[in-house]
Amino acid sequence: MGCGVFAVQAINLRRNPILNFLLVNRWPQLAIRIITLAGFGIVILGGLVGTPVGSQNISIVLLWIAWWGLLILFAVPILGRGWCNICPIPLVGEWLQQGTVLGPVKILRGISLHRPWPKRWRNIWIQNAFFLGLAVFSTVILTNPVVTSLAVLALLLIATGMSLIFQKRAFCRYVCPVSGFIGLYSQAAPVEVRVIDTQICRDHPEKTCLTGDENGYGCPWGLYPAAITKNVNCGVCMECLRSCPYENMAVNIRPFGKGLFNPRERKLDEAFKSFIMLGGALVYSVVMLGPWGELKLAAYLIGSPAWLVFAAALIFSVVVLLPGSLYLGIRFSGQRLTAFQLRREFINQSYALVPLGLAAWIAFSLSFIFTNISYVVSGIGDPFGWGWNLFGIADHAWRPYLSTVTPYLQTVVLLAGLGYTIYTSVKIARETSHDQSSLPLIGLSTALAMGHLWVLIG
Amino acid sequence: MKSETLARSIVILVFVTLLTWLGLAASDRMDILNITASMPERGGWQPGDFTARVGEPLLVHLTSHDVVHGFAIGQMEGFEAEVLPGKVTEVELVFSEPGTYTYYCTRWCGPNHWRMRGTITVIGEGKPEAEVVTQPLYLRLGIDIDAEHPAETIPPGKPSAQEGIGLWGMVPSTYAAEMLLRSSSPAELFIRMRSDSGLERVSDQAIWDLVALAYWNLTSEAALEEGQRLFSENCAACHGVSGQGDGVFSGQLGEDTHQAAIPDFTDPARMLGASPALLQGKIVRGGMGTGMPYWGTIFTDEQTWMLVDYLWSMQFDYPIDEGSKE
């Protein structure tokens, strides 16, 4: 770590006894997961039985304003996979799979077949495809309570079904479209779960972090904690903290973006994820926030020829155009590269898009979250649009918040994301001494950031 | 194991409580009639008809699934509720007479706004509404309201009721009879006056001014204002604020609504050949395939005449003082 920023010592949160208790004890996590499960239950019910007016239906306001706002503005940038720790989607499946609610029980008593996930699909290509599949329908999913409800219900049922067939949290790691991008961006987050001393792990014959014991399950994400070097697949579920008899697991606070500088575990599927996510944020901004009514209409008219063009354009942009631009940029950057090196440089540089992608999603979300946040209050007061007035807040009038500062926030966030992307790109290029590999990415990311800024505030 | 049992109990308790609460909340809604409003293309009022009992209050929750609508019941003046998207408007309906009532949307919610109507059947003891409704004049006169009615003659300039005041003393009182005025078109009245020997020295324009004054004498400032309000709320969406057939929905009425060309109420050749009774008939019965809805179940008899009288203000200059009236 040549840079001074990364010379900062990681801080282990477990040194604080209160935090250690909250992280290790099973009850706080279970309590929050029951609350989030009840919340998702209300989202599903709200969509099915409530008013179809999105702004007045709890399913839309709770999920796409409150939850999404918390996720993208706080949980992902600060806690990385923190949401996965309390996510209710796989919860019912886990209960059935493990045979316990609180757990753990060393001998599995659940009703799952505990089959291993197929080796061929031990990557995030399915997550990439799933996310893209949802993205082309997103204008309707985000605004129609029934569709939102059915989408959440489908995720819940798929997760539960997979828990009954496969081992551990296969759904979370290989299928969940939300988990895919949270994992990607968790690399930039300043929280990590890591082993303190790997020698202790090597000397520990039982490897309870893998097999589980009476205190904790074996890693539900299928990882060997001693080998974790990046956040992507660690669900911060805290089971390894519980099952390690030597208290050899730490929950560290580290500098932002540190996880991006790990040359050993960069993969093509994750590289594509960075394009899908960055491109997705741009397309969403253009369609939902831009002034082009025809485009908006095309995105809404699912099944129409205009929508097919929109869907094809979206997929082409994020799967072919953006990655292709970078690939060709590196190919013609004036360096002598073998085919293997070209592929490696392309994958490496793609990871530099993570900060800009995260910034793009934050900037996009800032446009509507604070504008619509007041709907959450009235939505809680009358969750289904049935004329209730719970807590006397149903008539809370809509009002936008931070509307005057939002453009400045968006500018700062996007420019910061661009700056960090450029910094990351240059640093990654130096790993292989192919310094010119960063030039195409810097050009591409600058153009995309400026274009995005123009759409948002131009 | 005790912890596991406790955890399971908590999970069961939370979800049973939640479901029970929802079940109880849903059962509270059993006594409430929920009416949802959507643009007619998306279903209009749901339900489209319901039943109430005379004298028994009926609690209704109104909500819109798309845009702002308005809820009103035909021939029940002074009652109107705003129906907002996703919000619930609670109204209590009490009917004193049995009969069939029409409820309708009072907001221009879309090109087919006028189709947004429903029926309330009120049962129980009382004098049925139908018994107090008298037959409209156009039926009593046997007027074919679908027949063409071009004006036999039109005035050289816009007739002015004010200008007619000075000559009104020359006009025989028969021309002021309400039945004559309601059953005659202005052009017919003009021809009749023109052929009257007592008015032979009066110019054509002056006769037309007298015709304007004759129709003005049937109404009042307040009635014209009410007529204008009714026109603005219910007619202007298609007919236009000025009555020229250029309302905001005029261009959106496609072939599926079978509309004929929307008439221009400022065209004397068309309008001065229509009697008030004929216009009343068109309002009450509707255009039968032209896209013009029926208003007979919505407007009272008095309101219909106010509308007809207001239409004449598009042919005649009416800005005269109440005090100048006969």
XYZ file of N, CA and C in Angstrom, chain A residues 135-245:
333
model
N -34.361 -4.763 -15.021
C -34.149 -3.369 -15.443
C -35.044 -3.002 -16.628
N -35.251 -3.914 -17.543
C -36.061 -3.570 -18.710
C -37.550 -3.434 -18.346
N -37.931 -3.990 -17.205
C -39.320 -3.838 -16.748
C -39.433 -2.803 -15.622
N -38.326 -2.153 -15.313
C -38.262 -1.406 -14.061
C -39.245 -0.250 -13.973
N -39.548 0.410 -15.091
C -40.454 1.557 -14.993
C -41.811 1.122 -14.437
N -42.214 -0.076 -14.782
C -43.490 -0.570 -14.267
C -43.315 -1.124 -12.848
N -42.228 -1.847 -12.628
C -42.002 -2.407 -11.290
C -41.919 -1.295 -10.255
N -41.295 -0.193 -10.621
C -41.067 0.884 -9.652
C -42.311 1.720 -9.380
N -43.292 1.635 -10.247
C -44.447 2.525 -10.084
C -45.767 1.796 -9.854
N -45.815 0.528 -10.181
C -47.074 -0.206 -10.056
C -47.032 -1.091 -8.798
N -47.873 -0.807 -7.811
C -47.813 -1.566 -6.557
C -48.018 -3.066 -6.737
N -48.907 -3.442 -7.629
C -49.154 -4.885 -7.814
C -47.897 -5.563 -8.347
N -47.266 -4.923 -9.306
C -46.066 -5.516 -9.909
C -44.922 -5.540 -8.893
N -44.800 -4.465 -8.127
C -43.790 -4.438 -7.064
C -44.012 -5.593 -6.104
N -45.258 -5.753 -5.701
C -45.620 -6.796 -4.759
C -45.285 -8.180 -5.323
N -45.644 -8.399 -6.571
C -45.391 -9.708 -7.180
C -43.890 -9.961 -7.349
N -43.155 -8.894 -7.641
C -41.698 -9.045 -7.795
C -41.062 -9.451 -6.457
N -41.476 -8.791 -5.378
C -40.927 -9.129 -4.055
C -41.348 -10.541 -3.657
N -42.612 -10.851 -3.923
C -43.114 -12.190 -3.607
C -42.334 -13.257 -4.382
N -42.076 -12.947 -5.644
C -41.326 -13.906 -6.469
C -39.926 -14.119 -5.892
N -39.267 -13.038 -5.490
C -37.925 -13.171 -4.907
C -37.976 -14.036 -3.652
N -38.996 -13.770 -2.838
C -39.143 -14.531 -1.588
C -39.353 -16.020 -1.859
N -40.198 -16.295 -2.838
C -40.498 -17.696 -3.149
C -39.294 -18.392 -3.782
N -38.592 -17.676 -4.664
C -37.408 -18.279 -5.295
C -36.358 -18.566 -4.224
N -36.151 -17.586 -3.339
C -35.148 -17.756 -2.277
C -35.513 -18.933 -1.385
N -36.791 -19.026 -1.038
C -37.239 -20.117 -0.165
C -37.094 -21.459 -0.880
N -37.519 -21.481 -2.125
C -37.431 -22.708 -2.906
C -35.988 -23.182 -3.040
N -35.104 -22.224 -3.294
C -33.694 -22.604 -3.463
C -33.089 -23.107 -2.156
N -33.544 -22.548 -1.043
C -33.027 -23.026 0.248
C -33.443 -24.466 0.514
N -34.584 -24.835 -0.051
C -35.070 -26.194 0.152
C -34.323 -27.201 -0.723
N -33.661 -26.701 -1.754
C -32.940 -27.598 -2.667
C -31.429 -27.520 -2.436
N -30.929 -26.307 -2.352
C -29.478 -26.134 -2.305
C -28.974 -25.819 -0.895
N -27.655 -25.942 -0.781
C -26.999 -25.637 0.485
C -26.946 -24.128 0.710
N -26.895 -23.766 1.940
C -26.543 -22.417 2.363
C -27.347 -21.348 1.617
N -26.741 -20.145 1.477
C -27.489 -19.051 0.847
C -27.131 -18.970 -0.640
N -27.431 -20.048 -1.364
C -27.116 -20.088 -2.797
C -27.851 -18.977 -3.541
N -29.085 -18.719 -3.131
C -29.853 -17.665 -3.789
C -29.128 -16.331 -3.655
N -28.688 -16.024 -2.434
C -28.054 -14.723 -2.189
C -26.766 -14.591 -2.999
N -26.007 -15.629 -3.020
C -24.686 -15.526 -3.622
C -24.710 -15.602 -5.140
N -25.635 -16.359 -5.699
C -25.560 -16.597 -7.138
C -26.767 -16.096 -7.941
N -27.858 -15.783 -7.296
C -29.072 -15.467 -8.058
C -29.625 -14.073 -7.754
N -29.665 -13.687 -6.493
C -30.349 -12.441 -6.113
C -29.801 -11.240 -6.893
N -30.685 -10.521 -7.609
C -30.211 -9.395 -8.416
C -29.743 -8.214 -7.560
N -30.274 -8.124 -6.343
C -29.851 -7.032 -5.452
C -28.478 -7.361 -4.869
N -28.334 -8.598 -4.455
C -27.071 -9.033 -3.866
C -25.899 -8.814 -4.820
N -26.153 -8.991 -6.113
C -25.080 -8.852 -7.092
C -24.437 -7.484 -7.052
N -25.283 -6.438 -7.072
C -24.670 -5.112 -7.105
C -24.213 -4.657 -5.724
N -24.887 -5.152 -4.674
C -24.397 -4.805 -3.333
C -22.989 -5.364 -3.161
N -22.796 -6.606 -3.620
C -21.478 -7.237 -3.516
C -20.419 -6.450 -4.268
N -20.768 -6.031 -5.491
C -19.811 -5.269 -6.291
C -19.386 -3.993 -5.562
N -20.391 -3.243 -5.077
C -20.086 -1.950 -4.465
C -19.551 -2.085 -3.038
N -19.745 -3.266 -2.445
C -19.217 -3.450 -1.087
C -17.690 -3.416 -1.082
N -17.107 -3.562 -2.272
C -15.639 -3.478 -2.345
C -15.139 -2.085 -1.975
N -16.000 -1.097 -2.218
C -15.598 0.277 -1.902
C -15.934 0.636 -0.461
N -16.782 -0.180 0.181
C -17.277 0.178 1.514
C -16.181 0.093 2.572
N -16.309 0.897 3.624
C -15.266 0.924 4.651
C -15.471 -0.102 5.769
N -16.245 -1.152 5.493
C -16.455 -2.197 6.507
C -16.060 -3.549 5.904
N -15.364 -4.334 6.672
C -15.010 -5.660 6.193
C -14.966 -6.639 7.364
N -15.239 -7.904 7.067
C -15.066 -8.971 8.059
C -13.838 -9.761 7.616
N -12.854 -9.788 8.490
C -11.604 -10.454 8.120
C -11.046 -11.226 9.321
N -10.199 -12.191 8.982
C -9.480 -12.939 10.009
C -8.386 -12.036 10.591
N -8.180 -12.169 11.886
C -7.129 -11.353 12.510
C -5.764 -12.002 12.277
N -5.686 -13.306 12.548
C -4.416 -14.014 12.398
C -4.687 -15.316 11.650
N -4.220 -15.421 10.417
C -4.539 -16.600 9.599
C -3.856 -17.868 10.128
N -2.757 -17.671 10.875
C -2.060 -18.833 11.429
C -2.975 -19.588 12.390
N -3.779 -18.830 13.153
C -4.711 -19.475 14.098
C -5.685 -20.361 13.319
N -6.141 -19.868 12.171
C -7.086 -20.648 11.352
C -6.414 -21.924 10.842
N -5.187 -21.762 10.387
C -4.475 -22.933 9.853
C -4.294 -23.986 10.945
N -4.073 -23.513 12.156
C -3.815 -24.455 13.252
C -5.100 -25.005 13.873
N -6.243 -24.518 13.412
C -7.516 -24.943 13.998
C -8.064 -26.136 13.213
N -7.961 -27.357 13.773
C -8.304 -28.539 12.983
C -9.798 -28.641 12.669
N -10.671 -28.177 13.550
C -12.118 -28.370 13.316
C -12.675 -27.438 12.250
N -12.041 -26.307 12.082
C -12.526 -25.291 11.123
C -14.029 -25.058 11.322
N -14.394 -24.682 12.521
C -15.820 -24.494 12.825
C -16.441 -23.350 12.019
N -15.600 -22.452 11.511
C -16.144 -21.382 10.663
C -16.714 -21.961 9.371
N -16.249 -23.146 8.996
C -16.761 -23.819 7.800
C -17.851 -24.830 8.137
N -17.636 -25.538 9.249
C -18.548 -26.638 9.569
C -19.672 -26.227 10.512
N -19.418 -25.160 11.276
C -20.402 -24.719 12.258
C -20.246 -25.456 13.570
N -20.766 -24.848 14.609
C -20.799 -25.510 15.912
C -22.036 -25.017 16.658
N -22.050 -25.240 17.966
C -23.259 -24.873 18.709
C -23.432 -23.355 18.832
N -22.409 -22.606 18.436
C -22.509 -21.144 18.533
C -22.848 -20.472 17.207
N -22.397 -21.074 16.127
C -22.630 -20.423 14.836
C -22.661 -21.416 13.701
N -23.355 -21.054 12.634
C -23.388 -21.915 11.441
C -22.070 -21.819 10.696
N -21.763 -22.854 9.947
C -20.668 -22.744 8.998
C -21.039 -21.686 7.976
N -20.033 -20.976 7.469
C -20.316 -19.783 6.636
C -21.467 -20.028 5.657
N -22.598 -19.315 5.808
C -23.747 -19.525 4.922
C -23.457 -19.119 3.482
N -22.383 -18.355 3.277
C -22.048 -17.918 1.925
C -21.003 -18.833 1.289
N -20.657 -19.896 2.014
C -19.752 -20.886 1.444
C -18.306 -20.445 1.375
N -17.906 -19.514 2.214
C -16.526 -19.022 2.171
C -15.714 -19.631 3.305
N -14.411 -19.678 3.087
C -13.494 -20.019 4.168
C -12.953 -18.685 4.678
N -13.387 -18.260 5.850
C -13.075 -16.896 6.299
C -11.593 -16.550 6.243
N -10.738 -17.520 6.489
C -9.309 -17.205 6.468
C -8.841 -16.807 5.076
N -9.629 -17.192 4.056
C -9.214 -16.900 2.683
C -9.910 -15.661 2.114
N -10.733 -15.009 2.931
C -11.467 -13.847 2.408
C -10.491 -12.686 2.199
N -10.422 -12.225 0.981
C -9.577 -11.054 0.717
C -10.380 -9.897 0.133
N -11.644 -10.162 -0.195
C -12.474 -9.062 -0.681
C -13.924 -9.261 -0.237
N -14.656 -8.156 -0.273
C -16.000 -8.146 0.312
C -17.081 -8.788 -0.545
N -16.803 -8.951 -1.832
C -17.859 -9.277 -2.794
C -18.798 -10.383 -2.325
N -18.242 -11.468 -1.832
C -19.084 -12.614 -1.488
C -19.323 -12.801 0.003
N -18.792 -11.899 0.819
C -19.004 -12.024 2.260
C -20.277 -11.281 2.641
N -21.258 -12.019 3.164
C -22.554 -11.429 3.490
C -22.610 -10.772 4.854
N -21.478 -10.596 5.495
C -21.365 -10.033 6.853
C -22.481 -10.533 7.783
N -22.750 -11.834 7.683
C -23.815 -12.423 8.490
C -23.385 -12.647 9.937
N -22.076 -12.565 10.182
C -21.485 -12.657 11.518
C -21.429 -14.093 12.068
N -21.763 -15.076 11.230
C -21.714 -16.450 11.742
C -20.282 -16.860 12.111
N -19.295 -16.395 11.331
C -17.913 -16.780 11.637
C -17.441 -16.151 12.957
N -18.025 -14.994 13.276
C -17.685 -14.393 14.578
C -18.171 -15.297 15.710
N -19.310 -15.923 15.455
C -19.932 -16.757 16.493
C -19.268 -18.131 16.584
N -18.883 -18.656 15.428
C -18.386 -20.042 15.440
C -16.879 -20.126 15.695
N -16.181 -19.008 15.611
C -14.734 -19.054 15.848
C -14.468 -19.109 17.361
N -13.852 -20.177 17.831
C -13.628 -20.304 19.274
C -12.493 -19.405 19.778
